[in-house]
Short mmCIF file of C-alpha atoms and ligand atoms in Angstrom, two decimals:
data_model
loop_
_atom_site.label_atom_id
_atom_site.label_comp_id
_atom_site.label_asym_id
_atom_site.label_seq_id
_atom_site.Cartn_x
_atom_site.Cartn_y
_atom_site.Cartn_z
CA MET A 19 -2.24 3.04 46.38
CA HIS A 20 -5.45 2.01 45.32
CA LYS A 21 -8.14 4.90 44.79
CA SER A 22 -11.44 4.98 45.95
CA LEU A 23 -14.79 5.12 43.18
CA VAL A 24 -14.83 8.98 45.01
CA GLU A 25 -11.36 9.73 45.01
CA ARG A 26 -11.51 8.97 41.21
CA ASP A 27 -14.87 10.89 39.90
CA GLN A 28 -13.12 13.74 41.97
CA SER A 29 -10.44 13.74 39.89
CA CYS A 30 -12.54 14.08 36.29
CA ILE A 31 -16.00 13.89 36.60
CA TRP A 32 -18.16 17.34 36.29
CA HIS A 33 -21.59 16.67 37.60
CA PRO A 34 -25.20 18.15 36.68
CA PHE A 35 -26.90 21.47 38.50
CA THR A 36 -23.03 20.95 41.19
CA ALA A 37 -21.75 23.45 42.75
CA GLN A 38 -18.49 20.99 42.13
CA THR A 39 -16.19 22.58 45.23
CA LEU A 40 -19.21 23.31 47.69
CA ALA A 41 -21.54 20.08 46.88
CA PRO A 42 -20.79 16.81 49.21
CA PRO A 43 -18.99 13.56 47.52
CA PRO A 44 -21.08 12.29 45.16
CA LEU A 45 -22.11 8.69 46.89
CA PRO A 46 -20.94 5.90 44.78
CA VAL A 47 -23.99 3.87 43.52
CA LYS A 48 -23.41 -0.45 43.14
CA ARG A 49 -26.53 -0.70 41.40
CA ALA A 50 -30.29 0.03 41.71
CA LYS A 51 -33.51 -2.68 42.08
CA GLY A 52 -37.41 -1.25 42.26
CA THR A 53 -37.12 2.16 44.24
CA LYS A 54 -33.87 1.19 45.85
CA ILE A 55 -30.42 2.79 45.34
CA ILE A 56 -27.85 0.89 46.51
CA LEU A 57 -24.38 2.07 47.37
CA GLU A 58 -20.82 0.61 47.49
CA ASP A 59 -20.84 -0.15 51.10
CA GLY A 60 -24.23 -1.91 51.08
CA THR A 61 -27.06 1.47 52.07
CA GLU A 62 -29.70 1.58 50.99
CA ILE A 63 -31.63 3.93 49.71
CA ILE A 64 -35.43 4.70 48.94
CA ASP A 65 -36.00 6.48 45.66
CA ALA A 66 -38.43 9.37 46.25
CA VAL A 67 -37.63 10.85 43.22
CA SER A 68 -37.54 8.44 40.99
CA SER A 69 -34.21 9.91 39.83
CA TRP A 70 -35.55 13.24 38.50
CA TRP A 71 -38.60 12.08 38.10
CA VAL A 72 -38.12 9.03 35.15
CA ASN A 73 -38.53 6.38 36.92
CA ILE A 74 -41.39 4.73 36.86
CA HIS A 75 -41.64 1.17 36.44
CA GLY A 76 -38.50 0.76 39.60
CA HIS A 77 -34.76 0.29 38.60
CA GLY A 78 -33.35 -3.01 37.14
CA ASN A 79 -37.97 -3.94 35.69
CA GLU A 80 -36.78 -7.22 33.73
CA GLU A 81 -39.07 -6.76 31.29
CA LEU A 82 -37.64 -4.27 29.72
CA ALA A 83 -34.04 -4.48 30.58
CA GLU A 84 -35.21 -8.48 28.29
CA THR A 85 -36.58 -5.77 26.07
CA LEU A 86 -33.24 -3.77 26.04
CA LYS A 87 -31.61 -6.52 25.20
CA GLN A 88 -33.05 -8.81 21.96
CA GLN A 89 -32.77 -4.96 20.40
CA ALA A 90 -29.77 -4.74 20.99
CA LEU A 91 -29.05 -7.70 19.37
CA ASP A 92 -31.51 -7.55 16.67
CA LEU A 93 -31.02 -3.49 15.49
CA ASP A 94 -28.95 -1.15 17.64
CA HIS A 95 -28.53 1.92 15.80
CA ILE A 96 -28.87 2.74 12.41
CA ILE A 97 -29.04 6.61 10.69
CA PHE A 98 -32.81 8.19 9.86
CA ALA A 99 -32.29 9.52 7.59
CA GLY A 100 -33.85 7.72 4.66
CA PHE A 101 -34.27 4.95 6.72
CA THR A 102 -36.58 3.32 9.12
CA HIS A 103 -37.70 0.63 11.74
CA GLU A 104 -40.07 -1.11 13.69
CA PRO A 105 -39.22 -0.59 16.82
CA ALA A 106 -39.01 3.77 15.75
CA VAL A 107 -42.86 3.16 13.67
CA LYS A 108 -44.55 0.63 16.61
CA LEU A 109 -44.44 3.90 19.53
CA ALA A 110 -45.83 6.37 17.28
CA GLU A 111 -48.55 3.61 16.10
CA GLN A 112 -49.11 2.84 20.09
CA LEU A 113 -48.63 6.43 21.00
CA ILE A 114 -50.96 8.53 18.32
CA PRO A 115 -54.12 7.05 19.66
CA GLN A 116 -53.81 7.42 23.08
CA LEU A 117 -53.63 11.78 22.79
CA ARG A 118 -56.35 13.93 22.29
CA GLY A 119 -56.80 16.28 19.36
CA ASP A 120 -55.24 16.00 15.96
CA LEU A 121 -51.67 15.09 17.12
CA SER A 122 -50.44 12.88 15.13
CA ARG A 123 -46.91 14.03 13.60
CA VAL A 124 -43.68 12.72 15.83
CA PHE A 125 -40.89 13.33 15.92
CA PHE A 126 -37.72 11.65 17.34
CA SER A 127 -34.47 13.39 19.43
CA ASP A 128 -33.32 12.19 22.66
CA ASN A 129 -34.43 14.43 25.93
CA GLY A 130 -36.51 17.09 27.15
CA SER A 131 -34.57 20.22 26.15
CA THR A 132 -34.09 19.20 22.65
CA ALA A 133 -38.37 18.53 22.60
CA ASN A 134 -38.85 22.05 23.20
CA GLU A 135 -35.91 23.62 20.37
CA ILE A 136 -38.22 22.08 18.77
CA ALA A 137 -41.43 22.82 18.88
CA ILE A 138 -40.74 26.13 19.48
CA LYS A 139 -38.87 25.47 15.78
CA MET A 140 -41.83 23.93 13.98
CA ILE A 141 -43.25 26.57 14.91
CA ILE A 142 -41.99 29.32 13.77
CA GLN A 143 -40.40 27.99 10.76
CA TYR A 144 -43.97 26.26 10.65
CA PHE A 145 -45.59 30.64 10.58
CA TYR A 146 -42.50 30.81 7.94
CA ASN A 147 -43.62 28.59 5.86
CA LYS A 148 -46.58 30.16 5.19
CA GLY A 149 -45.14 33.29 4.00
CA ILE A 150 -45.99 35.02 7.46
CA HIS A 151 -42.96 36.97 9.29
CA THR A 152 -45.08 38.89 11.45
CA ARG A 153 -45.34 36.33 14.43
CA LYS A 154 -41.38 36.07 16.22
CA LYS A 155 -42.57 35.86 19.80
CA VAL A 156 -43.25 33.75 22.49
CA ILE A 157 -45.77 33.37 25.63
CA ALA A 158 -44.00 31.50 28.83
CA PHE A 159 -45.48 31.94 32.04
CA GLU A 160 -42.89 33.18 35.26
CA GLY A 161 -41.24 30.06 36.76
CA ALA A 162 -41.44 28.09 33.95
CA TYR A 163 -38.66 25.66 33.41
CA HIS A 164 -38.33 24.10 29.14
CA GLY A 165 -34.15 22.79 29.90
CA ASP A 166 -31.17 23.71 29.58
CA THR A 167 -30.23 24.09 25.50
CA PHE A 168 -29.83 28.48 24.60
CA GLY A 169 -34.01 28.05 22.90
CA ALA A 170 -35.06 26.22 26.11
CA LEU A 171 -33.76 28.64 28.49
CA SER A 172 -35.15 31.47 26.63
CA MET A 173 -38.65 29.61 26.90
CA ALA A 174 -37.44 29.88 30.60
CA ASP A 175 -38.61 31.44 33.56
CA ARG A 176 -35.07 34.16 33.99
CA SER A 177 -33.14 33.17 37.08
CA PRO A 178 -29.69 32.85 38.72
CA PHE A 179 -29.08 29.65 36.84
CA SER A 180 -29.41 31.86 33.29
CA LYS A 181 -27.51 35.18 34.98
CA PRO A 182 -24.66 34.44 32.72
CA PHE A 183 -26.54 33.79 29.52
CA GLU A 184 -28.95 36.36 29.53
CA ASP A 185 -27.44 38.38 26.90
CA TYR A 186 -27.61 35.29 24.47
CA LEU A 187 -31.46 34.74 25.61
CA PHE A 188 -34.38 35.63 22.40
CA ASP A 189 -36.88 37.61 24.56
CA VAL A 190 -40.01 36.13 26.37
CA ASP A 191 -42.53 37.63 27.50
CA PHE A 192 -43.97 36.44 30.25
CA LEU A 193 -47.48 35.32 31.80
CA PRO A 194 -47.60 35.52 35.96
CA PHE A 195 -48.07 32.22 36.74
CA PRO A 196 -52.30 32.03 37.82
CA THR A 197 -53.84 32.48 41.59
CA GLU A 198 -57.08 32.70 42.58
CA ASP A 199 -56.04 36.28 43.49
CA ASN A 200 -54.55 37.20 40.37
CA TRP A 201 -56.56 34.87 37.35
CA GLU A 202 -58.51 37.59 35.91
CA GLU A 203 -55.26 39.54 35.68
CA VAL A 204 -53.50 36.35 33.93
CA ARG A 205 -56.35 36.42 31.81
CA THR A 206 -56.85 39.56 30.44
CA ARG A 207 -52.68 39.68 30.35
CA MET A 208 -53.02 37.03 27.21
CA GLU A 209 -55.95 39.04 26.37
CA THR A 210 -54.09 41.89 25.70
CA LEU A 211 -50.59 39.93 24.46
CA CYS A 212 -52.80 37.49 21.63
CA GLN A 213 -54.44 40.27 19.84
CA THR A 214 -51.69 41.76 19.13
CA GLU A 215 -51.57 38.45 16.50
CA GLU A 216 -47.51 38.75 16.98
CA TYR A 217 -47.18 35.39 19.10
CA CYS A 218 -46.60 32.52 17.23
CA ALA A 219 -46.47 30.33 20.71
CA PHE A 220 -47.58 30.24 23.88
CA ILE A 221 -45.17 27.42 25.57
CA PHE A 222 -46.42 25.90 29.45
CA GLU A 223 -46.53 23.27 32.02
CA PRO A 224 -49.61 21.90 31.55
CA LEU A 225 -50.64 22.48 35.50
CA VAL A 226 -47.58 21.64 37.40
CA GLN A 227 -44.49 23.43 37.23
CA GLY A 228 -41.68 21.06 37.85
CA ALA A 229 -38.49 21.99 38.46
CA SER A 230 -40.00 25.74 39.78
CA GLY A 231 -41.33 23.83 43.32
CA MET A 232 -44.16 21.93 41.89
CA ARG A 233 -46.38 24.89 41.58
CA MET A 234 -49.63 23.77 40.70
CA TYR A 235 -52.47 25.63 38.96
CA LYS A 236 -56.00 24.43 37.56
CA SER A 237 -56.96 22.93 34.81
CA GLU A 238 -59.41 25.22 33.62
CA TRP A 239 -57.68 28.69 33.74
CA LEU A 240 -54.98 26.78 31.44
CA ASP A 241 -58.05 25.65 28.75
CA GLU A 242 -59.14 29.30 29.63
CA LEU A 243 -55.85 31.10 28.23
CA MET A 244 -55.06 27.93 25.50
CA GLY A 245 -58.74 28.52 23.62
CA ILE A 246 -57.39 32.81 23.83
CA ALA A 247 -54.36 31.60 22.30
CA HIS A 248 -56.36 29.84 19.80
CA ASN A 249 -58.55 32.49 19.22
CA HIS A 250 -55.97 34.99 18.06
CA GLY A 251 -54.21 32.32 16.18
CA THR A 252 -50.59 31.47 18.55
CA LEU A 253 -50.62 27.70 18.62
CA CYS A 254 -49.46 26.01 22.19
CA ILE A 255 -47.08 24.16 23.50
CA ALA A 256 -47.85 21.43 25.88
CA ASP A 257 -44.67 21.07 27.78
CA GLU A 258 -45.43 17.12 28.94
CA VAL A 259 -41.33 16.43 29.76
CA MET A 260 -42.34 16.03 33.42
CA THR A 261 -46.32 15.84 33.65
CA GLY A 262 -46.82 13.26 31.60
CA PHE A 263 -47.62 9.01 31.67
CA TYR A 264 -50.03 9.51 34.98
CA ARG A 265 -47.53 11.87 37.14
CA THR A 266 -51.38 13.84 37.09
CA GLY A 267 -53.40 10.81 37.22
CA GLU A 268 -53.75 10.99 33.50
CA LEU A 269 -51.76 9.48 31.41
CA PHE A 270 -51.11 13.28 30.09
CA ALA A 271 -51.87 16.71 32.29
CA THR A 272 -53.70 18.19 28.86
CA HIS A 273 -55.84 15.60 29.27
CA HIS A 274 -58.02 16.81 32.39
CA LEU A 275 -58.01 20.11 30.00
CA LYS A 276 -61.61 20.13 28.67
CA ASN A 277 -61.89 22.64 25.57
CA ASN A 278 -58.48 22.53 24.11
CA THR A 279 -56.07 20.01 22.68
CA PRO A 280 -52.56 21.63 22.31
CA ASP A 281 -50.93 22.34 19.25
CA ILE A 282 -47.51 19.86 20.02
CA ILE A 283 -46.73 18.43 22.97
CA THR A 284 -43.62 17.04 24.18
CA MET A 285 -42.08 13.51 26.15
CA SER A 286 -39.65 12.78 27.46
CA LYS A 287 -38.61 12.04 31.14
CA ALA A 288 -40.92 8.89 32.26
CA LEU A 289 -41.21 8.05 27.84
CA THR A 290 -39.21 5.17 28.40
CA GLY A 291 -40.06 4.07 31.56
CA GLY A 292 -36.38 6.14 32.72
CA ILE A 293 -34.06 3.86 31.41
CA MET A 294 -33.41 5.19 28.66
CA PRO A 295 -32.45 9.18 26.51
CA LEU A 296 -35.78 9.70 24.32
CA SER A 297 -37.93 12.13 23.70
CA LEU A 298 -40.49 12.89 20.90
CA THR A 299 -41.53 16.39 19.72
CA ILE A 300 -45.84 15.63 18.64
CA CYS A 301 -47.91 18.13 15.84
CA THR A 302 -50.85 18.57 14.71
CA ASN A 303 -51.40 17.08 10.81
CA GLU A 304 -51.80 21.49 10.81
CA ILE A 305 -47.90 22.22 11.01
CA TYR A 306 -47.09 18.90 9.26
CA ASN A 307 -48.90 20.48 6.45
CA ALA A 308 -46.41 23.55 6.35
CA TYR A 309 -43.64 21.18 5.55
CA LEU A 310 -45.32 19.74 2.72
CA THR A 311 -44.33 21.43 -0.36
CA ASP A 312 -40.95 21.15 -3.09
CA ASP A 313 -39.47 23.81 -2.35
CA VAL A 314 -36.14 21.87 -0.28
CA LEU A 315 -35.50 25.46 1.88
CA LYS A 316 -39.28 24.37 3.29
CA THR A 317 -37.41 21.26 4.31
CA PHE A 318 -37.39 20.59 8.63
CA PHE A 319 -33.41 21.03 8.83
CA HIS A 320 -32.53 19.05 11.94
CA GLY A 321 -31.68 16.20 13.49
CA HIS A 322 -29.45 14.63 16.05
CA SER A 323 -26.96 11.41 15.44
CA PHE A 324 -29.20 9.75 17.42
CA THR A 325 -33.09 10.48 16.20
CA GLY A 326 -34.88 7.83 16.84
CA ASN A 327 -32.72 5.40 18.24
CA PRO A 328 -34.15 1.37 18.01
CA LEU A 329 -32.89 0.16 22.09
CA ALA A 330 -34.55 3.27 23.53
CA CYS A 331 -37.64 3.65 21.22
CA ALA A 332 -38.03 -0.28 21.81
CA VAL A 333 -38.09 0.01 25.56
CA ALA A 334 -40.38 3.12 24.98
CA SER A 335 -43.13 0.85 23.65
CA LYS A 336 -42.88 -2.22 26.49
CA SER A 337 -42.72 1.09 29.14
CA LEU A 338 -46.16 2.47 27.91
CA GLU A 339 -47.24 -0.91 27.25
CA MET A 340 -46.64 -2.18 31.10
CA LEU A 341 -48.11 1.71 31.93
CA LEU A 342 -51.11 0.65 30.24
CA SER A 343 -51.46 -2.91 31.77
CA GLU A 344 -54.13 -3.09 34.86
CA GLU A 345 -51.58 -3.41 37.67
CA ARG A 346 -49.38 0.06 36.87
CA GLN A 347 -53.15 2.09 36.82
CA ALA A 348 -53.94 0.17 40.33
CA GLN A 349 -50.88 1.51 41.48
CA ILE A 350 -51.07 4.95 40.35
CA LYS A 351 -54.64 5.02 42.09
CA ASN A 352 -53.07 3.02 44.97
CA ILE A 353 -50.34 6.18 46.00
CA VAL A 354 -52.70 9.07 44.59
CA ALA A 355 -55.11 7.44 46.87
CA SER A 356 -52.71 7.05 49.82
CA HIS A 357 -51.14 11.51 49.18
CA LYS A 358 -54.57 11.65 50.32
CA ALA A 359 -54.14 10.32 52.53
CA PHE A 360 -51.39 11.99 53.87
CA LYS A 361 -51.85 15.85 53.22
CA GLU A 362 -55.01 15.11 55.48
CA LYS A 363 -52.10 13.82 57.92
CA ILE A 364 -49.19 16.71 57.48
CA LYS A 365 -51.26 19.66 57.44
CA SER A 366 -51.67 19.97 60.57
CA THR A 367 -47.58 19.43 61.35
CA PRO A 368 -46.35 23.36 62.60
CA PHE A 369 -44.02 23.18 59.51
CA CYS A 370 -45.53 22.82 56.98
CA LYS A 371 -46.80 25.77 55.91
CA SER A 372 -48.83 24.43 52.65
CA VAL A 373 -49.33 21.00 51.21
CA ARG A 374 -50.40 20.38 47.53
CA GLN A 375 -51.47 17.46 45.56
CA THR A 376 -52.16 16.97 41.45
CA GLY A 377 -52.14 12.56 40.71
CA THR A 378 -49.43 11.06 42.25
CA ILE A 379 -46.96 13.89 43.12
CA LEU A 380 -47.28 15.47 46.21
CA ALA A 381 -45.43 18.70 47.51
CA ILE A 382 -45.55 19.94 50.95
CA GLU A 383 -43.85 23.74 51.72
CA TYR A 384 -42.00 23.48 54.53
CA ASP A 385 -42.60 26.57 57.17
CA SER A 386 -38.72 28.58 57.00
CA GLU A 387 -37.99 31.67 58.15
CA LYS A 388 -35.59 32.08 55.24
CA GLU A 389 -36.34 33.57 51.71
CA THR A 390 -37.49 30.69 49.56
CA SER A 391 -35.24 30.44 46.49
CA TYR A 392 -33.09 27.54 45.36
CA PHE A 393 -30.39 28.75 48.09
CA ASN A 394 -32.40 28.64 50.81
CA SER A 395 -29.84 26.45 52.67
CA ILE A 396 -32.61 24.65 54.28
CA LYS A 397 -32.43 22.52 50.65
CA ASP A 398 -28.85 21.62 51.33
CA GLU A 399 -30.47 20.84 55.21
CA LEU A 400 -33.64 19.04 54.65
CA TYR A 401 -32.10 17.39 51.99
CA LYS A 402 -29.40 15.74 53.90
CA TYR A 403 -31.60 15.02 56.77
CA PHE A 404 -33.66 13.16 54.12
CA LEU A 405 -30.32 10.93 52.88
CA SER A 406 -29.15 10.71 57.25
CA GLU A 407 -32.64 8.35 56.96
CA ASN A 408 -31.90 6.94 53.28
CA VAL A 409 -34.18 8.02 51.47
CA LEU A 410 -33.70 10.62 49.07
CA LEU A 411 -36.14 13.49 48.45
CA ARG A 412 -34.42 16.31 47.27
CA PRO A 413 -36.49 19.80 47.62
CA LEU A 414 -37.05 22.61 45.46
CA GLY A 415 -36.32 25.45 47.86
CA ASN A 416 -38.82 24.38 51.07
CA VAL A 417 -40.23 22.54 48.72
CA VAL A 418 -39.85 19.40 49.66
CA TYR A 419 -42.42 16.85 47.32
CA ILE A 420 -42.61 12.77 46.45
CA ASN A 421 -42.41 12.17 42.90
CA THR A 422 -41.56 8.42 42.86
CA THR A 423 -42.15 4.94 40.61
CA TYR A 424 -44.99 3.78 40.54
CA THR A 425 -44.02 0.23 41.80
CA ILE A 426 -43.04 1.77 44.75
CA THR A 427 -44.26 -0.91 47.93
CA GLU A 428 -46.19 0.23 50.74
CA GLU A 429 -44.22 -0.23 53.43
CA GLU A 430 -41.34 2.05 51.29
CA LEU A 431 -44.01 4.83 50.80
CA GLU A 432 -45.33 5.00 54.33
CA LYS A 433 -41.03 4.83 55.70
CA VAL A 434 -40.57 7.92 52.97
CA TYR A 435 -44.55 9.20 54.49
CA ALA A 436 -42.84 8.88 57.95
CA VAL A 437 -39.59 10.64 57.82
CA ILE A 438 -41.28 13.62 56.17
CA GLU A 439 -43.46 13.65 58.56
CA LYS A 440 -40.57 13.52 61.45
CA VAL A 441 -39.35 16.77 60.24
CA PHE A 442 -42.48 18.41 59.00
CA SER A 443 -43.66 17.84 63.67
CA LYS A 444 -40.45 18.67 65.15
CA GLY A 445 -38.40 21.06 62.49
CA ILE A 446 -35.54 20.74 61.14
CA SER A 447 -33.25 22.05 64.28
CA HIS A 448 -34.09 19.15 66.22
CA VAL A 449 -33.56 16.27 63.87
CA GLN A 450 -30.11 17.01 63.58
CA ASN A 451 -28.19 15.50 66.03
CA LYS A 452 -28.89 12.69 63.23
CA ILE A 453 -26.46 14.73 60.20
CA SER A 454 -24.07 15.79 61.87
CA GLU A 455 -23.30 11.62 63.23
CA LEU A 456 -23.79 11.57 59.00
CA THR A 457 -21.56 14.54 58.02
C1 PLP B 25 -36.62 17.96 32.75
C2 PLP B 25 -38.18 18.88 32.37
C3 PLP B 25 -36.99 19.86 30.58
C4 PLP B 25 -35.96 19.78 30.32
O1 PLP B 25 -35.52 18.00 29.75
P1 PLP B 25 -33.91 17.03 30.03
O2 PLP B 25 -34.23 15.49 29.52
O3 PLP B 25 -33.77 17.13 31.29
O4 PLP B 25 -33.99 17.99 28.77
C5 PLP B 25 -38.73 19.82 30.50
N1 PLP B 25 -39.19 21.15 30.68
C6 PLP B 25 -39.23 19.57 32.11
C7 PLP B 25 -41.11 20.40 31.79
C8 PLP B 25 -38.97 19.04 32.40
O5 PLP B 25 -39.34 18.89 33.77
#
C-alpha cells in the first residue's frame, strides 16, 4: 500500500508547538510561490502570517534562490573560528551603518532564541570581565517571549508552556506591561529596581510583544524605561527578532525612539527574507571592549557549528538590499495605509473588541465571552474557519493578526480582509457550517 505524505509524517515526525494527539493532521504542502502555499491537492492558501513571521519577499523568490545557488557553488559552509569569508563581512558592513548608536560588533547564530541567549551571556560576562560581581539580575516585561531555549525561556514570562521547566529557569523580575492606566506605576517600579544597581540587563520586544498577542505599547514609554536603565548602569537588549525589518514601519522598532539606543540588538526571522535560518546579536564597542584582553579566560566561549553560515549570510545581504529598494518600500507603505483603512472598517463590526496597528502589523481582538488564553478554543475555531476560506491566519488566543509578506498583492490582501470581516461581522458560530464541511 502506498502511504500518503501525511500518514508517513504521522508515524515519524514531531511538530513544533503542536499537541500531537489533539491537533488535526498537518496539511501536505507541495510548493509555495509569492504569498501562496500550494497543497498536494492543488489548494492555494494565502500565507497571511508569512510562515511564522519570517517571509517578507514572498516564497520562491528568484533573486534569493539565485543568490543561494551561486553561494552554494562558491562556498557552502566553513568553520568560522580561525576563518572568515565575504558573505559574513559584507552582511555586517551593510547592516552596521543602518543601526543607531554605537552598535558595531556582529556575532552570528541561527535562530532568535540563541541570538537572545548570546545577548544575555555577553552581558553577564561583560560585567564578569570587568570584575563587577554585583549585577546578576535581569528585568523583562510581563508577557514577554524571547524563545524556547533555557536562557531565553527564563527571560520570557512564565506561562503554561514553561511550567514543566520552572525549577530550572533563572529568576527574572518582570515589569507590568505598560498601558495608559498603569504607566506611572511601571515607571516607578523600573526606577525602584534599577536604583538597587543589581541588574545587568533589561530585555524587551520593542513596541510590539509578538507571541503574547501582538500587544503594542508607546515608543515614548520604552524610551523612558531605557533611559532609567542607562542612568543606573543597566544594559538594554532590544529583541528585534520579530519587530525588525520594517514590521513596525521602520527598519527596526527601536528606530522609533528619540533618546535611547540599545546596547545589544538581536535579529532573526525576516533577516534572510525568511528563507534561511540565521540570527545576529550585535553589541556596542563598550561591551566588545570588555573582551579585549590577553587573559584567555575572558574570551567569549560561545559558538555553533553553523555560526556565520555563508549561504544564510549571502541570502541575508541580498534580502536587505531588496528590502531597501524603492519597490519594496512602496509596498510596505501601501500595506501600512491599507491596514489603516481596514482598521476603521473592522472597528465597528459587532465582534471586534479592539483593534490596533503598528506599521505592517494589524491585530484585531475577537470579542468572545470566554476567557482570553492561548488554549481558548476560539483560537482553534477561528484558525479552522480561515483555513476553510483558504487563508492562513493563526490567532494568538482571541487575537487575529496579519503579519504578511510585503509582496502580497492587493487582491490577496483584500481577500484576507474579507474573510476577517466576515467572521467579525457574523460571529464564528454563523460561519461554522463551512468548517464542518471541511472536517
Ligand atoms: C520568534 C521569536 C523568538 C525566537 O526565535 P526562534 O527563531 O523561534 O528561536 C525570540 N524573540 C521574539 C520576539 C520572537 O518573536
